[in-house]
PDB file of C-alpha atoms in Angstrom:
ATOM      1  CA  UNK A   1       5.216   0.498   0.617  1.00 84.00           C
ATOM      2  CA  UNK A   2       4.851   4.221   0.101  1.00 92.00           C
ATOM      3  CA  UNK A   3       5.115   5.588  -3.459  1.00 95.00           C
ATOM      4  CA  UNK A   4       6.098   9.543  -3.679  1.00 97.00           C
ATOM      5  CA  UNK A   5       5.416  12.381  -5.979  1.00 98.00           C
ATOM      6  CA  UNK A   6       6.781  15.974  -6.209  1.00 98.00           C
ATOM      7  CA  UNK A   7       5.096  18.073  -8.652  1.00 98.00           C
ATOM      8  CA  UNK A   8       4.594  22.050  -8.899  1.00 98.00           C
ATOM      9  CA  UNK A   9       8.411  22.799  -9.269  1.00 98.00           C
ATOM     10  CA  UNK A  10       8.993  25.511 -11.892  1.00 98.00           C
ATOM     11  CA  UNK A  11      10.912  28.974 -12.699  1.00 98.00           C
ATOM     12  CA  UNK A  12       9.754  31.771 -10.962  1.00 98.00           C
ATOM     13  CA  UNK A  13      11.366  35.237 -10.148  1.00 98.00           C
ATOM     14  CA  UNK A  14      12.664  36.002  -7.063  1.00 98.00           C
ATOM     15  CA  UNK A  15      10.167  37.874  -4.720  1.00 98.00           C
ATOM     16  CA  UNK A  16       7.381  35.267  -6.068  1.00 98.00           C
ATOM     17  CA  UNK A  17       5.759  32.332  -5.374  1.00 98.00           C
ATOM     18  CA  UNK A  18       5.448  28.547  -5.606  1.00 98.00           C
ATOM     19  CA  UNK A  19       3.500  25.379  -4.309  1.00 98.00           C
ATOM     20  CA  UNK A  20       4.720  22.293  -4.185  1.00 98.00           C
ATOM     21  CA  UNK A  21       2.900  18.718  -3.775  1.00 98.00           C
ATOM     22  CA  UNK A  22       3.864  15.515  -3.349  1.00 98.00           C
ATOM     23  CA  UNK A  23       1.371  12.694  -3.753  1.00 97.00           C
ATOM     24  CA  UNK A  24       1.330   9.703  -1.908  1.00 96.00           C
ATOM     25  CA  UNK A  25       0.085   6.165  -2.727  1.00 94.00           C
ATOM     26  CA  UNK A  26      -1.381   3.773   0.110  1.00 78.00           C
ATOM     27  CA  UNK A  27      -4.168   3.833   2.345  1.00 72.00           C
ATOM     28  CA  UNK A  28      -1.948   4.367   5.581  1.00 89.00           C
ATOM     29  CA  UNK A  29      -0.512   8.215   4.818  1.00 90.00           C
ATOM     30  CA  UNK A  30      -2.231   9.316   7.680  1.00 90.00           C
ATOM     31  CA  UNK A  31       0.578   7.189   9.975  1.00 93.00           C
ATOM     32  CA  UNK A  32       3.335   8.614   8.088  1.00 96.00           C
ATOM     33  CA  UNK A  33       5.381  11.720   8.898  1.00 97.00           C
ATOM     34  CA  UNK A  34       6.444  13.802   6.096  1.00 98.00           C
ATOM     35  CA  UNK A  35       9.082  16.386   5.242  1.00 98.00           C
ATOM     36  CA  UNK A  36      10.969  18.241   2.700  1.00 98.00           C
ATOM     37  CA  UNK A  37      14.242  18.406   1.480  1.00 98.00           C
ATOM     38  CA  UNK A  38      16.283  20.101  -1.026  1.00 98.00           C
ATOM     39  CA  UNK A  39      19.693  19.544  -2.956  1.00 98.00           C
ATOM     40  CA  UNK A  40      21.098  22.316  -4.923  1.00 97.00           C
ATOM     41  CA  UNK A  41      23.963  21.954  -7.549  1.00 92.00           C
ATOM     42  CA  UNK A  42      27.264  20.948  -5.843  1.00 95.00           C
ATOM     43  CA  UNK A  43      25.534  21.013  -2.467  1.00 97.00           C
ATOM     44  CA  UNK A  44      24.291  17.984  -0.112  1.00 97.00           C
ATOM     45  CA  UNK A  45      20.652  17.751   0.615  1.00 97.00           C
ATOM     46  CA  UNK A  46      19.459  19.758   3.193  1.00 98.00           C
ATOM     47  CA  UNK A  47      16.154  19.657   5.010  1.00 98.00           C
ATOM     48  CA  UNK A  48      13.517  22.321   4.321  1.00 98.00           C
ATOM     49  CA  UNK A  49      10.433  21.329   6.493  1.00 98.00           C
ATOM     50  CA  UNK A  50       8.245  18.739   7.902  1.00 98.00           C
ATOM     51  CA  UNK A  51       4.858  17.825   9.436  1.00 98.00           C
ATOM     52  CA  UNK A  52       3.876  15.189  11.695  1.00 97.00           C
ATOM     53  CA  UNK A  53       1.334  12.671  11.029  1.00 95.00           C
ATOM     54  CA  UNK A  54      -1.853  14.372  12.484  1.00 95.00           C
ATOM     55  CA  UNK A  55      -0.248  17.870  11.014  1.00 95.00           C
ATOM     56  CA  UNK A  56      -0.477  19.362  14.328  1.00 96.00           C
ATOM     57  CA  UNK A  57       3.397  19.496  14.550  1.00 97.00           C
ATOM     58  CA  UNK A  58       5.332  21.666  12.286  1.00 98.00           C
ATOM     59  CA  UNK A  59       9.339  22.275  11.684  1.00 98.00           C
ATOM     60  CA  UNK A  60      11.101  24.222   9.242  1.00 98.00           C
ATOM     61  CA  UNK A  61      15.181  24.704   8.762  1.00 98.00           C
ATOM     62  CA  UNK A  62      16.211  28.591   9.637  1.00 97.00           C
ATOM     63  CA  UNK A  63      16.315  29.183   5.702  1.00 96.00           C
ATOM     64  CA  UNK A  64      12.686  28.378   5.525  1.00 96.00           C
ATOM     65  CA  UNK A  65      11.204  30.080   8.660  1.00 96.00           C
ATOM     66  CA  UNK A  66       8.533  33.092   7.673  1.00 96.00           C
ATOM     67  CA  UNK A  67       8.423  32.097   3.946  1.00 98.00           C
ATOM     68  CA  UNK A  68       7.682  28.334   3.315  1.00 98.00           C
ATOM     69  CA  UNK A  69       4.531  26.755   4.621  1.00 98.00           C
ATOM     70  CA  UNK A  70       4.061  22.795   5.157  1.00 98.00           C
ATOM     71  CA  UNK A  71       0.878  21.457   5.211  1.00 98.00           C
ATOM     72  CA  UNK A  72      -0.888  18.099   4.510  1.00 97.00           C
ATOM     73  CA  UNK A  73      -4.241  16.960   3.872  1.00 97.00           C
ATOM     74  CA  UNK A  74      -4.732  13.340   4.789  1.00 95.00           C
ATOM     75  CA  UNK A  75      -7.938  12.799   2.601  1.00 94.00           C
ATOM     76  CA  UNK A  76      -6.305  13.544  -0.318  1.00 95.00           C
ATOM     77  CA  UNK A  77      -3.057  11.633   0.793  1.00 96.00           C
ATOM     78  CA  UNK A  78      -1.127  15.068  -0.326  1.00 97.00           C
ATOM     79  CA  UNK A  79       1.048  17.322   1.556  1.00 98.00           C
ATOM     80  CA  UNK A  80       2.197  20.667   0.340  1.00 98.00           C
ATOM     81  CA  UNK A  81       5.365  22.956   0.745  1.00 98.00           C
ATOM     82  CA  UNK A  82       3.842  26.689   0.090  1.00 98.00           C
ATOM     83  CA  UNK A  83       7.323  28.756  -1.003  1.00 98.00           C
ATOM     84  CA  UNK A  84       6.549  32.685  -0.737  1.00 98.00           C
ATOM     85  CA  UNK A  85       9.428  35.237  -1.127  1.00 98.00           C
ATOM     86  CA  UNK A  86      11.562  33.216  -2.781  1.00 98.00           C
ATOM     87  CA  UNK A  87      15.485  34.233  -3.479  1.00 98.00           C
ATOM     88  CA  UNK A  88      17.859  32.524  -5.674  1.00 97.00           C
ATOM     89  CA  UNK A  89      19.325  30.585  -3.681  1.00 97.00           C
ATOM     90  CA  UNK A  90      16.014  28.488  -2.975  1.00 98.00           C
ATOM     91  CA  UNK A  91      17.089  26.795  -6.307  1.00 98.00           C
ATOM     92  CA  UNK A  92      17.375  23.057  -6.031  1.00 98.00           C
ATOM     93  CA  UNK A  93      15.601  20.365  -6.415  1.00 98.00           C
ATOM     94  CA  UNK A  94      12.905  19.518  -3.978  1.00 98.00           C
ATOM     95  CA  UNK A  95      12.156  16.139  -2.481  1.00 98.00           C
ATOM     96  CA  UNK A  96       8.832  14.951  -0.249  1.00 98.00           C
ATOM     97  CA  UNK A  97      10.289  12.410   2.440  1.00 98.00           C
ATOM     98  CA  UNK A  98       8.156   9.970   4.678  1.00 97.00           C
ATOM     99  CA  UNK A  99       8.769   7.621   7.706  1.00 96.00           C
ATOM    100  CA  UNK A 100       6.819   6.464  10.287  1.00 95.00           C
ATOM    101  CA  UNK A 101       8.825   8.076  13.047  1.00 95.00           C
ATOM    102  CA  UNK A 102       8.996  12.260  12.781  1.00 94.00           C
ATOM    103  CA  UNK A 103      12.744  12.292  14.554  1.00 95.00           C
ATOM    104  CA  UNK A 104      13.590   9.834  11.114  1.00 95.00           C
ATOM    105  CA  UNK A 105      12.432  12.121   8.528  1.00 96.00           C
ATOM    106  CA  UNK A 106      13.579  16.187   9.929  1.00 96.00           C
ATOM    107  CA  UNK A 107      17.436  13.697  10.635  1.00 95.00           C
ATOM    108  CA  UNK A 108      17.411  12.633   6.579  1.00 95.00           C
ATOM    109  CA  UNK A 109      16.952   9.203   7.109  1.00 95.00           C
ATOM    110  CA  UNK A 110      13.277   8.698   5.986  1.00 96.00           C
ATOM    111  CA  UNK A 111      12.363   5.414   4.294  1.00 95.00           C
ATOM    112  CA  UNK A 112      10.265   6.571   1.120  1.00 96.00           C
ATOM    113  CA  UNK A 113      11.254   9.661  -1.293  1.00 98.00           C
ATOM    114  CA  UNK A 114      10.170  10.849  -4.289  1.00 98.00           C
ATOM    115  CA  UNK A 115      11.519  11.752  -7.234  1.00 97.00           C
ATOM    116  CA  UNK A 116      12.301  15.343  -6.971  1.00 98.00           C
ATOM    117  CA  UNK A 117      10.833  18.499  -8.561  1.00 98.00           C
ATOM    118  CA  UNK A 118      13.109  21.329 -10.259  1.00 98.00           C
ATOM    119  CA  UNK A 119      12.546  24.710  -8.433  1.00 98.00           C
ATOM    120  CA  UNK A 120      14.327  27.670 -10.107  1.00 98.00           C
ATOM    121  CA  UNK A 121      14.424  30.989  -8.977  1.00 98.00           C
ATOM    122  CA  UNK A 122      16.140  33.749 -11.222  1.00 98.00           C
ATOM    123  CA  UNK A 123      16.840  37.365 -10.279  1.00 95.00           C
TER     124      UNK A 123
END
């Protein structure tokens, strides 16, 4: 059993920046590939980004590419979505996502998500 948690969701301007975390309970997160999604209002979630176990492995969606930076540290059982240049319509809310198997979590279908965190961006 995994246990997720987004945090570092805010309002921000467009043009700026925000990091997001999302904490992880267990002693196994090291085995565990993780990604990012987002929903906005009226829209169906859409993947963002994710990072394979080891973090040597990196994908992001085309709206992501250039700006948004996943990362994870496995000591602190944390990975991070780094959001630079942000434009309006990176509002949503943001969910961390984690499976065993990398092809499960960039498809959607990941077994443990958290909560969400509220990202605004205004013009």
């Amino acid at each position: 059993q995994v246990q997720l948690v987004e945090s570092g969701g805010g309002l921000v301007q467009a043009g700026g920046s925000l990091r997001l975390s999302c904490a992880a309970s267990g002693r196994t997160f090291s085995s565990y590939a993780m990604g990012w999604f987002r929903q906005a209002p009226g829209k169906e979630r859409e993947f963002v980004a994710a990072i394979s176990w080891s973090g040597s492995f990196t994908y992001y969606a085309d709206s992501g590419k250039g700006r948004f930076t996943i990362s994870r540290d496995n000591a602190k059982n944390t990975v991070y979505l780094q959001m630079n240049s942000l434009k309006t319509e990176d509002t949503a809310v943001y969910y961390c996502a984690a499976d065993t198997l990398g092809t499960t979590v960039r498809a959607g279908g990941a077994t443990y998500w958290g909560q969400g965190t509220h990202v605004t961006v205004s013009s």
